[in-house]
PDB file of C-alpha atoms in Angstrom:
ATOM      1  CA  MET A   1      74.073 -30.999 154.536  1.00  0.00           C
ATOM      2  CA  ARG A   2      74.316 -34.521 152.980  1.00  0.00           C
ATOM      3  CA  LEU A   3      76.755 -35.845 155.627  1.00  0.00           C
ATOM      4  CA  LEU A   4      74.197 -36.278 158.415  1.00  0.00           C
ATOM      5  CA  PRO A   5      71.794 -38.565 156.473  1.00  0.00           C
ATOM      6  CA  ALA A   6      74.753 -40.678 155.330  1.00  0.00           C
ATOM      7  CA  LEU A   7      75.973 -41.101 158.915  1.00  0.00           C
ATOM      8  CA  THR A   8      72.463 -41.924 160.042  1.00  0.00           C
ATOM      9  CA  ARG A   9      72.162 -44.634 157.399  1.00  0.00           C
ATOM     10  CA  ALA A  10      75.549 -46.078 158.371  1.00  0.00           C
ATOM     11  CA  ALA A  11      74.580 -46.141 162.029  1.00  0.00           C
ATOM     12  CA  ALA A  12      71.325 -47.886 161.218  1.00  0.00           C
ATOM     13  CA  LEU A  13      73.108 -50.518 159.130  1.00  0.00           C
ATOM     14  CA  GLY A  14      75.606 -51.096 161.923  1.00  0.00           C
ATOM     15  CA  ALA A  15      72.835 -51.530 164.480  1.00  0.00           C
ATOM     16  CA  ALA A  16      71.023 -53.980 162.218  1.00  0.00           C
ATOM     17  CA  THR A  17      74.205 -56.013 161.798  1.00  0.00           C
ATOM     18  CA  ILE A  18      74.701 -56.187 165.568  1.00  0.00           C
ATOM     19  CA  LEU A  19      71.091 -57.210 166.133  1.00  0.00           C
ATOM     20  CA  ALA A  20      71.337 -59.931 163.485  1.00  0.00           C
ATOM     21  CA  ALA A  21      74.529 -61.295 165.009  1.00  0.00           C
ATOM     22  CA  THR A  22      72.941 -61.274 168.466  1.00  0.00           C
ATOM     23  CA  ALA A  23      69.897 -63.120 167.145  1.00  0.00           C
ATOM     24  CA  LEU A  24      72.057 -65.763 165.481  1.00  0.00           C
ATOM     25  CA  THR A  25      74.048 -66.237 168.690  1.00  0.00           C
ATOM     26  CA  ALA A  26      70.857 -66.586 170.695  1.00  0.00           C
ATOM     27  CA  CYS A  27      69.451 -69.127 168.237  1.00  0.00           C
ATOM     28  CA  GLY A  28      72.656 -71.117 168.487  1.00  0.00           C
ATOM     29  CA  GLU A  29      72.449 -71.111 172.263  1.00  0.00           C
ATOM     30  CA  ASP A  30      68.800 -72.274 172.165  1.00  0.00           C
ATOM     31  CA  SER A  31      69.651 -75.071 169.755  1.00  0.00           C
ATOM     32  CA  SER A  32      72.524 -76.223 171.927  1.00  0.00           C
ATOM     33  CA  SER A  33      70.345 -76.060 175.019  1.00  0.00           C
ATOM     34  CA  ASP A  34      67.578 -78.087 173.338  1.00  0.00           C
ATOM     35  CA  ALA A  35      70.064 -80.760 172.266  1.00  0.00           C
ATOM     36  CA  THR A  36      71.354 -81.041 175.820  1.00  0.00           C
ATOM     37  CA  ALA A  37      67.895 -81.207 177.393  1.00  0.00           C
ATOM     38  CA  ASN A  38      66.488 -83.587 174.764  1.00  0.00           C
ATOM     39  CA  PRO A  39      69.393 -85.494 173.171  1.00  0.00           C
ATOM     40  CA  TYR A  40      67.180 -88.175 171.616  1.00  0.00           C
ATOM     41  CA  GLY A  41      64.679 -85.820 169.959  1.00  0.00           C
ATOM     42  CA  LEU A  42      61.712 -87.104 171.971  1.00  0.00           C
ATOM     43  CA  ALA A  43      58.292 -85.501 171.652  1.00  0.00           C
ATOM     44  CA  GLN A  44      58.520 -84.749 175.391  1.00  0.00           C
ATOM     45  CA  PRO A  45      61.999 -84.523 176.939  1.00  0.00           C
ATOM     46  CA  GLY A  46      62.627 -87.286 179.443  1.00  0.00           C
ATOM     47  CA  VAL A  47      59.587 -89.334 178.378  1.00  0.00           C
ATOM     48  CA  LEU A  48      59.704 -92.180 175.871  1.00  0.00           C
ATOM     49  CA  ARG A  49      56.258 -92.366 174.242  1.00  0.00           C
ATOM     50  CA  ALA A  50      55.725 -95.971 173.164  1.00  0.00           C
ATOM     51  CA  GLY A  51      53.024 -97.317 170.868  1.00  0.00           C
ATOM     52  CA  THR A  52      51.985-100.836 171.875  1.00  0.00           C
ATOM     53  CA  LEU A  53      49.057-103.278 171.883  1.00  0.00           C
ATOM     54  CA  THR A  54      46.555-104.072 174.611  1.00  0.00           C
ATOM     55  CA  ASP A  55      45.579-107.638 173.741  1.00  0.00           C
ATOM     56  CA  ALA A  56      48.649-109.778 173.021  1.00  0.00           C
ATOM     57  CA  PRO A  57      49.796-111.546 176.211  1.00  0.00           C
ATOM     58  CA  PRO A  58      52.414-112.490 177.248  1.00  0.00           C
ATOM     59  CA  ASN A  59      54.253-110.096 174.910  1.00  0.00           C
ATOM     60  CA  VAL A  60      52.274-106.838 175.282  1.00  0.00           C
ATOM     61  CA  PHE A  61      48.972-106.341 177.076  1.00  0.00           C
ATOM     62  CA  LEU A  62      46.955-104.441 179.637  1.00  0.00           C
ATOM     63  CA  LYS A  63      46.630-105.856 183.149  1.00  0.00           C
ATOM     64  CA  ASP A  64      44.690-104.014 185.836  1.00  0.00           C
ATOM     65  CA  GLY A  65      44.814-100.908 183.656  1.00  0.00           C
ATOM     66  CA  LYS A  66      48.597-100.983 183.242  1.00  0.00           C
ATOM     67  CA  PHE A  67      50.664-101.881 180.196  1.00  0.00           C
ATOM     68  CA  THR A  68      52.888-104.870 180.803  1.00  0.00           C
ATOM     69  CA  GLY A  69      54.240-108.001 179.119  1.00  0.00           C
ATOM     70  CA  PHE A  70      57.765-109.074 178.197  1.00  0.00           C
ATOM     71  CA  ASP A  71      58.342-106.412 175.534  1.00  0.00           C
ATOM     72  CA  ASN A  72      56.976-103.529 177.598  1.00  0.00           C
ATOM     73  CA  ASP A  73      58.639-104.498 180.880  1.00  0.00           C
ATOM     74  CA  LEU A  74      61.930-104.875 179.024  1.00  0.00           C
ATOM     75  CA  LEU A  75      61.478-101.450 177.408  1.00  0.00           C
ATOM     76  CA  ALA A  76      60.800 -99.878 180.825  1.00  0.00           C
ATOM     77  CA  ALA A  77      64.054-101.390 182.087  1.00  0.00           C
ATOM     78  CA  VAL A  78      65.988-100.146 179.034  1.00  0.00           C
ATOM     79  CA  ALA A  79      64.511 -96.656 179.434  1.00  0.00           C
ATOM     80  CA  GLY A  80      65.509 -96.662 183.088  1.00  0.00           C
ATOM     81  CA  LYS A  81      69.134 -97.138 182.040  1.00  0.00           C
ATOM     82  CA  LEU A  82      68.801 -93.978 179.924  1.00  0.00           C
ATOM     83  CA  GLY A  83      67.157 -91.937 182.692  1.00  0.00           C
ATOM     84  CA  LEU A  84      63.816 -91.965 180.866  1.00  0.00           C
ATOM     85  CA  THR A  85      60.300 -92.968 181.865  1.00  0.00           C
ATOM     86  CA  VAL A  86      57.911 -94.651 179.425  1.00  0.00           C
ATOM     87  CA  GLU A  87      54.424 -93.550 178.477  1.00  0.00           C
ATOM     88  CA  PHE A  88      52.641 -96.475 176.821  1.00  0.00           C
ATOM     89  CA  VAL A  89      49.752 -95.834 174.417  1.00  0.00           C
ATOM     90  CA  GLY A  90      47.570 -98.558 172.898  1.00  0.00           C
ATOM     91  CA  THR A  91      47.098 -98.821 169.134  1.00  0.00           C
ATOM     92  CA  ASP A  92      46.446-101.371 166.357  1.00  0.00           C
ATOM     93  CA  PHE A  93      49.423-103.222 164.948  1.00  0.00           C
ATOM     94  CA  SER A  94      48.419-102.405 161.376  1.00  0.00           C
ATOM     95  CA  ALA A  95      48.941 -98.685 162.123  1.00  0.00           C
ATOM     96  CA  LEU A  96      51.903 -98.910 164.513  1.00  0.00           C
ATOM     97  CA  LEU A  97      54.858 -98.602 162.148  1.00  0.00           C
ATOM     98  CA  SER A  98      53.466 -95.617 160.257  1.00  0.00           C
ATOM     99  CA  GLN A  99      52.619 -93.940 163.592  1.00  0.00           C
ATOM    100  CA  VAL A 100      56.204 -94.452 164.729  1.00  0.00           C
ATOM    101  CA  ASN A 101      57.639 -93.022 161.531  1.00  0.00           C
ATOM    102  CA  ASN A 102      55.416 -89.926 161.628  1.00  0.00           C
ATOM    103  CA  ARG A 103      56.558 -89.496 165.245  1.00  0.00           C
ATOM    104  CA  LYS A 104      53.215 -89.944 166.927  1.00  0.00           C
ATOM    105  CA  PHE A 105      55.260 -92.392 169.008  1.00  0.00           C
ATOM    106  CA  ASP A 106      58.976 -92.294 169.800  1.00  0.00           C
ATOM    107  CA  VAL A 107      59.172 -96.079 169.702  1.00  0.00           C
ATOM    108  CA  GLY A 108      57.085 -99.102 168.761  1.00  0.00           C
ATOM    109  CA  SER A 109      56.931-101.981 171.255  1.00  0.00           C
ATOM    110  CA  SER A 110      55.009-105.024 170.064  1.00  0.00           C
ATOM    111  CA  SER A 111      57.266-107.998 169.265  1.00  0.00           C
ATOM    112  CA  ILE A 112      57.932-106.445 165.859  1.00  0.00           C
ATOM    113  CA  THR A 113      59.800-108.850 163.616  1.00  0.00           C
ATOM    114  CA  ILE A 114      62.544-107.222 161.549  1.00  0.00           C
ATOM    115  CA  THR A 115      61.851-107.551 157.824  1.00  0.00           C
ATOM    116  CA  GLU A 116      63.304-105.860 154.752  1.00  0.00           C
ATOM    117  CA  ALA A 117      59.882-104.451 153.854  1.00  0.00           C
ATOM    118  CA  ARG A 118      59.461-102.860 157.285  1.00  0.00           C
ATOM    119  CA  LYS A 119      62.942-101.331 157.112  1.00  0.00           C
ATOM    120  CA  LYS A 120      61.549 -99.086 154.376  1.00  0.00           C
ATOM    121  CA  THR A 121      59.165 -97.514 156.923  1.00  0.00           C
ATOM    122  CA  VAL A 122      61.111 -97.523 160.210  1.00  0.00           C
ATOM    123  CA  ASP A 123      64.554 -98.164 161.664  1.00  0.00           C
ATOM    124  CA  PHE A 124      65.106-101.047 164.077  1.00  0.00           C
ATOM    125  CA  GLY A 125      67.263-101.455 167.140  1.00  0.00           C
ATOM    126  CA  ASN A 126      69.132-104.664 167.879  1.00  0.00           C
ATOM    127  CA  GLY A 127      67.035-107.797 168.254  1.00  0.00           C
ATOM    128  CA  TYR A 128      65.859-108.566 171.786  1.00  0.00           C
ATOM    129  CA  ASP A 129      63.757-111.687 171.269  1.00  0.00           C
ATOM    130  CA  PHE A 130      62.979-114.541 168.929  1.00  0.00           C
ATOM    131  CA  GLY A 131      59.620-116.079 168.252  1.00  0.00           C
ATOM    132  CA  TYR A 132      57.630-118.933 166.811  1.00  0.00           C
ATOM    133  CA  PHE A 133      54.610-119.030 164.534  1.00  0.00           C
ATOM    134  CA  GLY A 134      51.730-120.834 166.190  1.00  0.00           C
ATOM    135  CA  LEU A 135      48.782-122.503 164.502  1.00  0.00           C
ATOM    136  CA  ASP A 136      45.594-122.246 166.561  1.00  0.00           C
ATOM    137  CA  VAL A 137      42.463-124.146 165.533  1.00  0.00           C
ATOM    138  CA  PRO A 138      39.001-124.765 166.992  1.00  0.00           C
ATOM    139  CA  ALA A 139      38.814-127.742 169.339  1.00  0.00           C
ATOM    140  CA  GLY A 140      38.233-130.974 167.396  1.00  0.00           C
ATOM    141  CA  SER A 141      39.731-129.636 164.161  1.00  0.00           C
ATOM    142  CA  PRO A 142      41.461-132.205 161.911  1.00  0.00           C
ATOM    143  CA  ILE A 143      44.180-129.640 161.064  1.00  0.00           C
ATOM    144  CA  THR A 144      47.508-130.606 162.616  1.00  0.00           C
ATOM    145  CA  GLY A 145      50.079-128.661 160.605  1.00  0.00           C
ATOM    146  CA  PHE A 146      50.850-125.621 158.455  1.00  0.00           C
ATOM    147  CA  ASP A 147      50.878-127.821 155.358  1.00  0.00           C
ATOM    148  CA  GLN A 148      47.118-128.435 155.682  1.00  0.00           C
ATOM    149  CA  LEU A 149      45.927-124.837 155.258  1.00  0.00           C
ATOM    150  CA  ALA A 150      45.339-124.723 151.502  1.00  0.00           C
ATOM    151  CA  GLY A 151      41.686-124.006 150.800  1.00  0.00           C
ATOM    152  CA  LYS A 152      40.960-123.279 154.469  1.00  0.00           C
ATOM    153  CA  ARG A 153      39.671-120.047 155.968  1.00  0.00           C
ATOM    154  CA  VAL A 154      42.785-118.762 157.745  1.00  0.00           C
ATOM    155  CA  VAL A 155      42.721-115.635 159.906  1.00  0.00           C
ATOM    156  CA  VAL A 156      45.705-113.352 160.604  1.00  0.00           C
ATOM    157  CA  VAL A 157      46.246-109.961 162.204  1.00  0.00           C
ATOM    158  CA  GLN A 158      46.750-107.405 159.437  1.00  0.00           C
ATOM    159  CA  GLY A 159      50.306-106.243 158.819  1.00  0.00           C
ATOM    160  CA  THR A 160      52.025-108.946 160.882  1.00  0.00           C
ATOM    161  CA  VAL A 161      54.672-111.377 159.674  1.00  0.00           C
ATOM    162  CA  GLN A 162      51.998-114.038 160.020  1.00  0.00           C
ATOM    163  CA  ASP A 163      50.030-112.068 157.414  1.00  0.00           C
ATOM    164  CA  ASP A 164      53.148-112.051 155.216  1.00  0.00           C
ATOM    165  CA  TYR A 165      53.563-115.801 155.693  1.00  0.00           C
ATOM    166  CA  ALA A 166      49.966-116.578 154.784  1.00  0.00           C
ATOM    167  CA  THR A 167      50.102-114.305 151.754  1.00  0.00           C
ATOM    168  CA  GLY A 168      53.377-115.854 150.629  1.00  0.00           C
ATOM    169  CA  LYS A 169      51.785-119.292 150.851  1.00  0.00           C
ATOM    170  CA  GLN A 170      48.855-117.987 148.735  1.00  0.00           C
ATOM    171  CA  LEU A 171      46.321-118.766 151.466  1.00  0.00           C
ATOM    172  CA  ASP A 172      44.192-115.637 150.838  1.00  0.00           C
ATOM    173  CA  PRO A 173      43.913-114.955 154.594  1.00  0.00           C
ATOM    174  CA  VAL A 174      41.098-113.183 156.422  1.00  0.00           C
ATOM    175  CA  ARG A 175      42.687-110.083 157.964  1.00  0.00           C
ATOM    176  CA  VAL A 176      41.528-108.638 161.292  1.00  0.00           C
ATOM    177  CA  PRO A 177      42.874-105.554 163.126  1.00  0.00           C
ATOM    178  CA  ASP A 178      43.764-107.199 166.451  1.00  0.00           C
ATOM    179  CA  TYR A 179      44.278-110.478 168.281  1.00  0.00           C
ATOM    180  CA  ASN A 180      40.862-110.444 169.921  1.00  0.00           C
ATOM    181  CA  GLY A 181      39.354-110.383 166.438  1.00  0.00           C
ATOM    182  CA  ALA A 182      41.277-113.511 165.481  1.00  0.00           C
ATOM    183  CA  ILE A 183      40.319-115.323 168.680  1.00  0.00           C
ATOM    184  CA  ASN A 184      36.660-114.461 168.190  1.00  0.00           C
ATOM    185  CA  GLN A 185      36.753-115.849 164.640  1.00  0.00           C
ATOM    186  CA  LEU A 186      37.955-119.208 165.956  1.00  0.00           C
ATOM    187  CA  LYS A 187      35.465-119.301 168.813  1.00  0.00           C
ATOM    188  CA  ALA A 188      32.584-118.460 166.466  1.00  0.00           C
ATOM    189  CA  GLY A 189      33.663-121.097 163.954  1.00  0.00           C
ATOM    190  CA  THR A 190      34.056-118.525 161.169  1.00  0.00           C
ATOM    191  CA  ALA A 191      37.738-119.412 160.694  1.00  0.00           C
ATOM    192  CA  ASP A 192      39.421-122.800 160.341  1.00  0.00           C
ATOM    193  CA  ALA A 193      42.784-121.673 161.709  1.00  0.00           C
ATOM    194  CA  TRP A 194      44.702-118.697 163.053  1.00  0.00           C
ATOM    195  CA  ILE A 195      48.383-118.173 162.327  1.00  0.00           C
ATOM    196  CA  ALA A 196      49.607-116.366 165.448  1.00  0.00           C
ATOM    197  CA  PRO A 197      52.772-115.541 167.375  1.00  0.00           C
ATOM    198  CA  ALA A 198      53.159-118.879 169.170  1.00  0.00           C
ATOM    199  CA  GLU A 199      53.290-117.546 172.731  1.00  0.00           C
ATOM    200  CA  ILE A 200      50.184-115.417 172.153  1.00  0.00           C
ATOM    201  CA  GLY A 201      48.433-118.365 170.517  1.00  0.00           C
ATOM    202  CA  GLU A 202      49.290-120.655 173.422  1.00  0.00           C
ATOM    203  CA  LYS A 203      48.026-118.151 175.989  1.00  0.00           C
ATOM    204  CA  SER A 204      44.830-117.618 174.002  1.00  0.00           C
ATOM    205  CA  ALA A 205      44.207-121.352 173.777  1.00  0.00           C
ATOM    206  CA  ALA A 206      44.806-121.794 177.513  1.00  0.00           C
ATOM    207  CA  ASP A 207      42.288-119.022 178.259  1.00  0.00           C
ATOM    208  CA  SER A 208      39.605-120.325 175.858  1.00  0.00           C
ATOM    209  CA  ASN A 209      38.050-122.927 178.154  1.00  0.00           C
ATOM    210  CA  GLY A 210      38.824-125.692 175.697  1.00  0.00           C
ATOM    211  CA  LYS A 211      37.402-123.954 172.628  1.00  0.00           C
ATOM    212  CA  ILE A 212      40.808-123.438 170.961  1.00  0.00           C
ATOM    213  CA  THR A 213      43.853-125.709 170.708  1.00  0.00           C
ATOM    214  CA  VAL A 214      47.391-125.267 169.374  1.00  0.00           C
ATOM    215  CA  ALA A 215      47.938-127.574 166.402  1.00  0.00           C
ATOM    216  CA  ALA A 216      51.571-126.751 165.576  1.00  0.00           C
ATOM    217  CA  LYS A 217      54.332-124.171 165.798  1.00  0.00           C
ATOM    218  CA  GLN A 218      57.510-123.313 163.903  1.00  0.00           C
ATOM    219  CA  LEU A 219      60.432-120.933 164.457  1.00  0.00           C
ATOM    220  CA  SER A 220      60.038-117.421 163.029  1.00  0.00           C
ATOM    221  CA  PRO A 221      62.805-116.507 160.572  1.00  0.00           C
ATOM    222  CA  ALA A 222      63.942-113.203 162.142  1.00  0.00           C
ATOM    223  CA  PRO A 223      64.328-111.552 165.584  1.00  0.00           C
ATOM    224  CA  THR A 224      62.025-108.955 167.093  1.00  0.00           C
ATOM    225  CA  ALA A 225      63.158-105.411 167.903  1.00  0.00           C
ATOM    226  CA  TYR A 226      61.950-101.966 168.928  1.00  0.00           C
ATOM    227  CA  ALA A 227      61.106 -99.638 166.022  1.00  0.00           C
ATOM    228  CA  VAL A 228      61.962 -95.925 165.786  1.00  0.00           C
ATOM    229  CA  ALA A 229      61.385 -93.294 163.109  1.00  0.00           C
ATOM    230  CA  LYS A 230      63.735 -93.265 160.137  1.00  0.00           C
ATOM    231  CA  GLY A 231      66.843 -91.261 160.942  1.00  0.00           C
ATOM    232  CA  SER A 232      66.433 -91.422 164.751  1.00  0.00           C
ATOM    233  CA  ASP A 233      70.007 -92.632 165.101  1.00  0.00           C
ATOM    234  CA  LYS A 234      70.724 -91.198 168.556  1.00  0.00           C
ATOM    235  CA  LEU A 235      67.605 -92.766 170.032  1.00  0.00           C
ATOM    236  CA  ARG A 236      68.235 -96.087 168.297  1.00  0.00           C
ATOM    237  CA  GLU A 237      71.838 -96.190 169.513  1.00  0.00           C
ATOM    238  CA  ALA A 238      70.795 -95.280 173.059  1.00  0.00           C
ATOM    239  CA  LEU A 239      68.166 -98.052 173.110  1.00  0.00           C
ATOM    240  CA  ASN A 240      70.789-100.516 171.874  1.00  0.00           C
ATOM    241  CA  LYS A 241      73.139 -99.444 174.678  1.00  0.00           C
ATOM    242  CA  GLY A 242      70.394 -99.726 177.299  1.00  0.00           C
ATOM    243  CA  LEU A 243      69.403-103.148 175.955  1.00  0.00           C
ATOM    244  CA  ASP A 244      72.954-104.437 176.357  1.00  0.00           C
ATOM    245  CA  GLU A 245      72.950-103.159 179.949  1.00  0.00           C
ATOM    246  CA  VAL A 246      69.740-104.980 180.897  1.00  0.00           C
ATOM    247  CA  ILE A 247      71.067-108.130 179.243  1.00  0.00           C
ATOM    248  CA  ALA A 248      74.289-107.890 181.258  1.00  0.00           C
ATOM    249  CA  ASP A 249      72.572-107.242 184.602  1.00  0.00           C
ATOM    250  CA  GLY A 250      70.217-110.219 184.285  1.00  0.00           C
ATOM    251  CA  THR A 251      66.941-108.384 183.623  1.00  0.00           C
ATOM    252  CA  TRP A 252      66.520-109.890 180.156  1.00  0.00           C
ATOM    253  CA  SER A 253      67.019-113.435 181.451  1.00  0.00           C
ATOM    254  CA  ARG A 254      64.655-112.877 184.371  1.00  0.00           C
ATOM    255  CA  LEU A 255      61.882-111.558 182.140  1.00  0.00           C
ATOM    256  CA  GLN A 256      62.384-114.465 179.731  1.00  0.00           C
ATOM    257  CA  ALA A 257      61.873-116.904 182.605  1.00  0.00           C
ATOM    258  CA  GLN A 258      58.905-114.915 183.919  1.00  0.00           C
ATOM    259  CA  TYR A 259      56.919-114.601 180.709  1.00  0.00           C
ATOM    260  CA  TYR A 260      58.089-117.685 178.775  1.00  0.00           C
ATOM    261  CA  PRO A 261      58.766-120.321 181.442  1.00  0.00           C
ATOM    262  CA  GLY A 262      60.352-123.418 179.962  1.00  0.00           C
ATOM    263  CA  ARG A 263      60.733-121.954 176.463  1.00  0.00           C
ATOM    264  CA  PRO A 264      64.093-123.038 175.001  1.00  0.00           C
ATOM    265  CA  ILE A 265      66.328-120.350 173.510  1.00  0.00           C
ATOM    266  CA  PRO A 266      67.657-121.263 170.042  1.00  0.00           C
ATOM    267  CA  ALA A 267      71.392-121.931 170.069  1.00  0.00           C
ATOM    268  CA  ASP A 268      72.025-119.409 167.295  1.00  0.00           C
ATOM    269  CA  PHE A 269      70.071-116.552 168.923  1.00  0.00           C
ATOM    270  CA  THR A 270      71.956-113.814 170.799  1.00  0.00           C
ATOM    271  CA  PRO A 271      70.053-110.772 172.107  1.00  0.00           C
ATOM    272  CA  GLY A 272      71.340-107.222 171.734  1.00  0.00           C
ATOM    273  CA  SER A 273      74.645-106.378 170.105  1.00  0.00           C
ATOM    274  CA  GLY A 274      76.109-109.783 170.856  1.00  0.00           C
ATOM    275  CA  THR A 275      78.953-108.228 172.844  1.00  0.00           C
ATOM    276  CA  VAL A 276      77.500-108.996 176.292  1.00  0.00           C
ATOM    277  CA  ALA A 277      76.521-112.313 177.816  1.00  0.00           C
ATOM    278  CA  ALA A 278      73.121-112.933 179.377  1.00  0.00           C
ATOM    279  CA  PRO A 279      73.376-114.378 182.890  1.00  0.00           C
ATOM    280  CA  SER A 280      71.094-117.212 183.907  1.00  0.00           C
ATOM    281  CA  ALA A 281      67.545-116.303 184.917  1.00  0.00           C
ATOM    282  CA  SER A 282      68.461-116.778 188.583  1.00  0.00           C
ATOM    283  CA  VAL A 283      70.656-113.675 188.443  1.00  0.00           C
ATOM    284  CA  ALA A 284      68.463-110.689 189.313  1.00  0.00           C
ATOM    285  CA  PRO A 285      69.406-107.050 188.604  1.00  0.00           C
ATOM    286  CA  SER A 286      68.964-106.201 192.278  1.00  0.00           C
ATOM    287  CA  ALA A 287      67.999-107.823 195.544  1.00  0.00           C
ATOM    288  CA  SER A 288      64.356-106.938 194.927  1.00  0.00           C
ATOM    289  CA  GLY A 289      64.457-107.796 191.225  1.00  0.00           C
ATOM    290  CA  SER A 290      62.662-104.531 190.350  1.00  0.00           C
ATOM    291  CA  VAL A 291      63.131-102.246 187.375  1.00  0.00           C
ATOM    292  CA  ALA A 292      62.280 -98.636 186.650  1.00  0.00           C
ATOM    293  CA  PRO A 293      58.573 -97.805 186.595  1.00  0.00           C
ATOM    294  CA  SER A 294      56.999 -96.358 183.478  1.00  0.00           C
ATOM    295  CA  ALA A 295      55.087 -93.100 183.330  1.00  0.00           C
ATOM    296  CA  SER A 296      51.896 -95.133 183.146  1.00  0.00           C
ATOM    297  CA  GLY A 297      52.750 -96.791 186.440  1.00  0.00           C
ATOM    298  CA  SER A 298      53.659-100.189 185.005  1.00  0.00           C
ATOM    299  CA  ILE A 299      56.442-101.925 186.879  1.00  0.00           C
ATOM    300  CA  ALA A 300      58.013-105.221 185.917  1.00  0.00           C
ATOM    301  CA  PRO A 301      57.108-107.716 188.643  1.00  0.00           C
ATOM    302  CA  SER A 302      59.880-109.288 190.668  1.00  0.00           C
ATOM    303  CA  ALA A 303      61.098-112.786 189.857  1.00  0.00           C
ATOM    304  CA  SER A 304      59.131-114.146 192.797  1.00  0.00           C
ATOM    305  CA  ALA A 305      55.902-112.941 191.150  1.00  0.00           C
ATOM    306  CA  SER A 306      56.544-114.817 187.915  1.00  0.00           C
ATOM    307  CA  ALA A 307      54.046-117.594 188.493  1.00  0.00           C
ATOM    308  CA  SER A 308      51.079-115.296 188.878  1.00  0.00           C
ATOM    309  CA  ALA A 309      52.259-112.763 186.292  1.00  0.00           C
ATOM    310  CA  ALA A 310      52.614-115.424 183.602  1.00  0.00           C
ATOM    311  CA  SER A 311      49.203-117.007 184.241  1.00  0.00           C
TER     312      SER A 311
END
């Protein structure tokens, strides 16, 4: 009379073991499938969600409702090499790195200078550009150099390397959240100077109808790179590979000539891994000079459009 319950319990245990093994196998298959469909751990498979700025030409900006600029057009080209499209989303620079690390964005694109302090928050790909610090002042200002800023009201965008520079020089800078805020301070006469990325400062001065001038500029100490969340090694390595490919096919050189016409490249600067050579700007990646469009519809203009695109 006791044999039947014992057999029943044994059968139940056997069935449970089979079900557990089946569940584990299924989970393994799902995990493998997910890794294949989304090898870079993106928030949306196939789409690179990029945090960027809207007001910092020629590096990153909105034009006719589309995100463009050197950094963003280059990122779209890199993503195209990986079979990805890019969805650009505007944000403030002061929040960008933390938003990348908490994975609100897959990547940060905003001429982000690599620094040891920032490496504590995010990981960086290989450097793709260099930059200069610019010193913008109101028209008629007696300031002509960085060594004349002591005791002056100096404005910077919060969280930038220009902020770090001003703080390191004990200038007690006025911090604003975006570039428009800095420009408005100069135009209103509420700031004596703005320490800016040089190319952005030059473009802002040219667009100010004579209200702002560039007093000086100096080379930034480190390259700029795309930022990814800590531990996103597969994505970082893929972006590095794609960057080398767009350097080799001439896209990097073409975009340099398009957005920074006449800007000399420092002799000791090499973009990407350093294992590929950048052709001259006259070498286009294709007959049309086009690159992959982003999910937002932004397409890097062809080389023939450089004059209007850089204005």
